[in-house]
Coordinates of C-alpha atoms in Angstrom, one line a residue:
I1 CA 1.5 -10.3 -10.5
L2 CA -1.4 -8.6 -9.5
S3 CA -0.6 -5.8 -11.6
C4 CA 2.2 -3.9 -14.0
K5 CA 2.3 -0.8 -16.1
V6 CA 5.1 1.5 -16.9
A7 CA 4.6 5.0 -16.6
T8 CA 4.2 7.3 -20.3
D9 CA 4.1 10.6 -21.6
A10 CA 1.1 12.1 -23.7
N11 CA 3.5 10.3 -26.9
G12 CA 3.2 6.4 -25.1
K13 CA 6.4 6.7 -24.6
S14 CA 8.2 5.2 -21.2
R15 CA 9.6 7.6 -19.3
G16 CA 11.7 5.3 -18.2
H17 CA 9.9 3.7 -15.0
G18 CA 6.9 1.5 -14.0
F19 CA 5.3 -0.2 -11.0
V20 CA 4.6 -4.1 -10.2
H21 CA 2.0 -5.3 -7.2
Y22 CA 2.6 -8.0 -5.6
E23 CA 0.3 -10.1 -4.4
T24 CA 2.3 -11.5 -1.4
E25 CA 5.3 -8.8 0.1
E26 CA 7.5 -12.1 0.4
A27 CA 7.5 -12.2 -3.1
A28 CA 8.4 -7.9 -4.0
K29 CA 11.2 -8.2 -1.3
Q30 CA 12.7 -11.4 -3.5
A31 CA 12.2 -9.5 -6.9
I32 CA 14.2 -6.8 -5.3
E33 CA 16.7 -9.1 -4.7
R34 CA 17.2 -10.5 -8.0
V35 CA 16.4 -7.7 -10.2
N36 CA 18.0 -5.0 -8.4
N37 CA 20.8 -3.3 -10.0
M38 CA 20.9 -6.0 -13.0
Q39 CA 22.2 -4.7 -16.4
I40 CA 19.1 -4.9 -18.9
G41 CA 20.7 -3.8 -22.2
D42 CA 22.8 -1.0 -22.0
K43 CA 20.4 0.5 -18.3
Q44 CA 21.4 -0.9 -14.9
V45 CA 18.0 -1.3 -13.3
E46 CA 17.1 -0.4 -9.5
V47 CA 14.2 -1.7 -8.3
T48 CA 12.9 -0.5 -4.5
S49 CA 9.8 -1.1 -1.9
F50 CA 6.7 1.7 -3.5
K51 CA 7.0 4.5 -1.3
K52 CA 3.7 7.5 -1.5
R53 CA 5.3 10.8 -2.0
S54 CA 4.2 11.6 1.9
D55 CA 6.3 9.5 3.1
R56 CA 9.1 10.0 0.7
E57 CA 12.6 11.9 2.3
T58 CA 12.3 15.5 1.2
A59 CA 14.8 18.4 0.6
T60 CA 12.9 20.9 -0.8
V61 CA 13.0 24.6 0.5
F62 CA 9.6 26.1 0.6
T63 CA 8.2 29.7 1.9
N64 CA 4.1 28.8 0.4
I65 CA 2.2 27.1 2.1
Y66 CA -1.3 25.5 1.5
A67 CA -4.2 24.7 4.2
K68 CA -6.7 23.8 4.0
N69 CA -10.4 22.2 6.0
L70 CA -10.7 25.5 7.9
P71 CA -13.8 26.8 9.9
D72 CA -16.4 29.0 7.7
D73 CA -16.0 32.0 9.4
F74 CA -12.5 31.8 8.6
D75 CA -11.3 35.4 7.1
E76 CA -8.1 37.6 7.0
E77 CA -7.9 38.6 10.6
K78 CA -7.9 35.0 11.6
L79 CA -5.3 33.7 9.0
T80 CA -3.1 36.3 10.9
A81 CA -3.9 35.5 14.1
M82 CA -3.7 31.6 12.7
F83 CA -0.2 31.8 10.9
G84 CA 1.5 35.3 11.8
G85 CA 3.5 34.1 15.2
Y86 CA 5.6 31.5 12.6
G87 CA 7.7 34.4 10.8
T88 CA 6.8 37.5 9.0
I89 CA 3.9 37.0 6.3
T90 CA 4.5 38.8 2.3
S91 CA 1.7 37.8 0.7
S92 CA -1.9 35.4 1.6
C93 CA -5.1 34.2 0.2
I94 CA -8.1 33.2 0.9
L95 CA -10.4 31.3 -1.8
E96 CA -13.3 28.8 -2.1
D97 CA -14.0 25.3 -4.5
K98 CA -17.0 24.6 -5.5
A99 CA -18.7 23.1 -2.6
G100 CA -17.6 26.6 -0.6
R101 CA -15.2 24.9 1.8
K102 CA -12.4 27.4 2.5
F103 CA -8.4 27.6 1.2
C104 CA -5.9 29.0 1.4
F105 CA -2.7 30.4 0.6
V106 CA -0.3 32.0 2.9
N107 CA 3.5 33.0 1.6
F108 CA 6.6 33.2 4.4
E109 CA 9.4 35.3 4.6
T110 CA 11.9 32.7 5.8
P111 CA 11.6 28.4 4.7
E112 CA 11.8 28.2 9.1
S113 CA 8.4 29.4 9.3
A114 CA 6.8 28.1 6.8
Q115 CA 8.1 25.2 8.2
K116 CA 7.3 26.0 11.7
A117 CA 3.8 26.3 10.6
V118 CA 3.5 23.2 8.5
E119 CA 4.7 21.3 11.9
E120 CA 3.2 23.1 14.7
L121 CA -0.4 22.8 12.4
N122 CA -1.3 20.5 10.3
G123 CA -3.6 17.7 11.7
K124 CA -5.4 20.0 14.1
D125 CA -9.0 19.9 15.1
L126 CA -10.6 23.2 14.8
R127 CA -14.0 21.7 15.6
T128 CA -16.5 23.4 18.0
E129 CA -17.9 21.7 20.5
E130 CA -21.0 20.7 18.9
Q131 CA -19.7 19.8 15.7
K132 CA -17.7 17.5 17.1
S133 CA -20.7 16.1 19.2
E134 CA -22.6 16.7 15.7
A135 CA -19.6 14.3 13.9
K136 CA -21.1 11.4 12.9
E137 CA -19.1 8.0 13.6
D138 CA -17.8 7.5 9.2
D139 CA -16.4 10.8 9.1
K140 CA -12.8 10.3 8.0
P141 CA -10.4 12.8 10.0
E142 CA -9.0 13.6 6.7
D143 CA -12.0 15.2 6.1
Y144 CA -12.0 17.5 8.9
L145 CA -8.8 18.1 10.5
L146 CA -6.4 21.2 10.0
Y147 CA -4.1 19.9 6.5
V148 CA -1.6 22.1 6.1
G149 CA 1.6 21.7 3.6
R150 CA 3.7 23.3 1.0
A151 CA 1.8 24.4 -1.6
Q152 CA 2.2 22.7 -4.6
S153 CA 2.2 23.5 -8.5
K154 CA 0.4 22.5 -10.7
A155 CA 2.2 20.0 -12.0
E156 CA 3.2 18.5 -9.6
R157 CA -0.6 17.7 -8.3
A158 CA -1.4 16.7 -11.5
R159 CA 1.3 13.7 -11.1
E160 CA 0.1 13.2 -8.0
R161 CA -3.1 12.2 -9.1
T162 CA -2.1 10.5 -11.1
Q163 CA 0.5 8.6 -9.0
N164 CA -3.0 8.2 -6.9
S165 CA -4.6 7.2 -9.8
E166 CA -2.2 3.7 -10.7
Q167 CA -2.4 2.5 -7.0
T168 CA -5.9 3.1 -7.0
S169 CA -5.7 0.7 -9.9
S170 CA -3.0 -1.8 -8.9
R171 CA -5.4 -2.5 -5.3
A172 CA -8.0 -3.0 -7.4
A173 CA -7.0 -5.1 -10.1
G174 CA -8.3 -8.8 -9.6
V175 CA -11.1 -8.1 -7.2
N176 CA -13.5 -6.0 -9.2
L177 CA -16.3 -8.4 -11.0
Y178 CA -18.5 -7.3 -13.4
V179 CA -22.1 -8.9 -13.5
K180 CA -23.9 -9.5 -16.4
N181 CA -28.1 -10.7 -17.2
L182 CA -29.1 -9.9 -13.9
D183 CA -32.8 -10.0 -13.6
E184 CA -34.8 -6.2 -13.6
A185 CA -35.8 -7.4 -9.9
T186 CA -31.7 -7.2 -8.5
T187 CA -30.9 -5.6 -6.3
D188 CA -28.2 -4.0 -4.6
A189 CA -28.5 -6.3 -1.4
S190 CA -29.9 -9.2 -3.2
L191 CA -26.6 -9.0 -5.7
R192 CA -24.1 -8.8 -2.5
E193 CA -26.7 -12.4 -1.0
L194 CA -25.2 -13.2 -4.2
F195 CA -21.6 -13.4 -3.9
E196 CA -21.4 -13.9 -0.9
P197 CA -20.6 -16.9 -0.2
F198 CA -17.2 -16.2 -1.7
G199 CA -15.7 -13.8 0.8
T200 CA -15.4 -10.4 2.0
V201 CA -18.0 -8.1 -0.7
V202 CA -15.9 -4.8 -0.1
S203 CA -18.7 -2.9 -2.3
C204 CA -21.8 -4.4 -4.9
I205 CA -24.3 -2.5 -6.4
A206 CA -26.9 -3.0 -9.1
M207 CA -27.3 -0.5 -11.6
K208 CA -30.5 1.4 -12.1
D209 CA -32.8 3.0 -14.8
D210 CA -34.3 5.6 -13.3
K211 CA -37.4 3.6 -12.7
E212 CA -35.4 2.3 -10.2
K213 CA -34.9 -1.1 -12.3
C214 CA -31.9 -3.5 -13.2
K215 CA -30.4 -2.3 -16.3
G216 CA -29.1 -6.1 -16.7
F217 CA -25.3 -5.4 -15.0
G218 CA -23.7 -4.8 -11.9
F219 CA -20.6 -4.6 -9.9
V220 CA -18.9 -7.2 -7.4
C221 CA -15.9 -5.5 -6.1
Y222 CA -13.8 -7.9 -2.7
S223 CA -11.2 -7.7 -0.5
T224 CA -8.8 -9.9 -1.6
P225 CA -8.4 -11.2 -5.9
D226 CA -8.8 -15.0 -4.5
E227 CA -12.2 -14.4 -3.4
A228 CA -13.1 -12.6 -7.1
T229 CA -11.5 -15.3 -8.9
K230 CA -13.6 -18.3 -6.7
A231 CA -16.5 -16.3 -7.2
V232 CA -15.3 -16.4 -11.0
T233 CA -15.2 -19.9 -11.2
E234 CA -18.3 -20.5 -9.7
M235 CA -21.2 -18.6 -11.0
H236 CA -20.3 -18.3 -14.5
L237 CA -22.7 -19.2 -16.3
K238 CA -24.8 -20.0 -13.3
V239 CA -28.3 -19.5 -13.8
V240 CA -30.1 -17.1 -11.7
Q241 CA -34.1 -16.5 -12.3
G242 CA -33.7 -18.6 -14.8
K243 CA -30.9 -16.2 -16.4
P244 CA -27.1 -18.0 -17.1
L245 CA -24.7 -14.8 -15.6
Y246 CA -21.7 -13.2 -17.0
V247 CA -19.3 -13.2 -14.4
G248 CA -15.8 -11.7 -14.9
L249 CA -13.3 -9.0 -13.9
A250 CA -14.0 -5.5 -14.4
E251 CA -12.1 -3.5 -17.1
K252 CA -11.3 -0.1 -17.8
K253 CA -12.7 0.6 -20.8
D254 CA -9.5 1.4 -22.6
Q255 CA -8.6 -1.8 -21.4
R256 CA -11.3 -3.5 -23.4
Q257 CA -10.8 -2.1 -26.1
E258 CA -7.4 -3.1 -26.5
R259 CA -8.1 -6.9 -25.9
L260 CA -10.7 -6.3 -29.0
R261 CA -8.1 -4.6 -31.4
Q262 CA -5.7 -7.8 -30.8
R263 CA -8.2 -10.6 -30.7
Y264 CA -9.4 -9.6 -34.3
A265 CA -5.9 -7.9 -35.5
P266 CA -4.7 -11.0 -38.1
G267 CA -3.6 -14.0 -36.9
G268 CA -6.8 -13.6 -34.1
C269 CA -9.7 -16.1 -33.6
G270 CA -11.4 -14.5 -36.1
P271 CA -9.4 -15.2 -39.0
A272 CA -7.9 -18.6 -37.4
G273 CA -12.4 -19.4 -37.4
K274 CA -12.1 -19.3 -40.5
G275 CA -9.0 -20.5 -41.4
M276 CA -9.6 -24.1 -39.9
G277 CA -13.1 -23.7 -41.6
K278 CA -11.1 -24.2 -45.2
G279 CA -9.1 -27.1 -44.2
M280 CA -12.2 -28.8 -43.3
G281 CA -14.8 -28.2 -45.8
K282 CA -17.8 -25.6 -46.5
E283 CA -19.8 -26.4 -43.7
M284 CA -17.2 -27.0 -41.6
G285 CA -15.6 -23.4 -42.3
K286 CA -19.2 -21.8 -41.3
G287 CA -18.9 -23.2 -37.6
G288 CA -15.4 -22.8 -37.6
M289 CA -15.8 -18.8 -38.2
M290 CA -18.9 -19.2 -36.5
G291 CA -17.0 -20.5 -33.5
G292 CA -14.4 -17.3 -33.3
M293 CA -17.3 -14.6 -34.0
M294 CA -18.8 -16.3 -30.6
G295 CA -15.7 -16.7 -29.4
G296 CA -14.4 -13.5 -29.2
M297 CA -17.9 -11.9 -28.5
M298 CA -17.9 -13.6 -25.2
G299 CA -14.9 -12.3 -24.7
G300 CA -15.6 -9.0 -25.0
M301 CA -18.3 -8.6 -22.9

């Protein structure tokens, strides 16, 4: 299992569903076969493959649609020309985001008109021939192709952002490394060179100050968890330019704080070190305490 998460509300209570990310598709299928419809307590558990919202069947009836990636000269006249052919428009508005990009909402009289507009307009390329010729190879289609879809409520958009974040976290789990104790002369290129022998480096960055000198830490992201694990095994505590590197899995701030809280909770490493010292004499007590503290500090780095 690469990652797992229980969806919770604002009070930290379970919403009754969660996500489990396996390393292989075969393992996921076995989990579905063995656990789906299993009785756990007074609940019958349902386990299925995760589907993106866009891939799920929906019976939602709608008349209000949202469109983005519109031309810079898009106005009410062009809106009517683009959408009016699909049915009677009861209301519409054209807005701009903070970057000056135009988007609009169009409300039709009937759901059939709205559905037809989505089916025929979504994904159209509205760029001029000049814009197409100036396009870069790494331009993403989703950044320039017309998007037309059902207008979502604020709550729906919030849920979708949360789900996208959870998926991103699942994909990133086990592949993003935190590297510390780097020399101030370290660059993105030299950091990549250090870690490329262990697998495909998707991205890497050596964090810099305002003088363009490395702050002493950076991040390296691999394409698979196995590659990341190999890099940690080979590079952790390896001396580079006179300094022993710290290499470990990158953690979010809240995850790190929770781990440290558990480590120093009663019965954790600190008290255990102290207790061992009491049983082995005064000098060993000091050593035990120091061992517990240093273990906690190194684990938190």
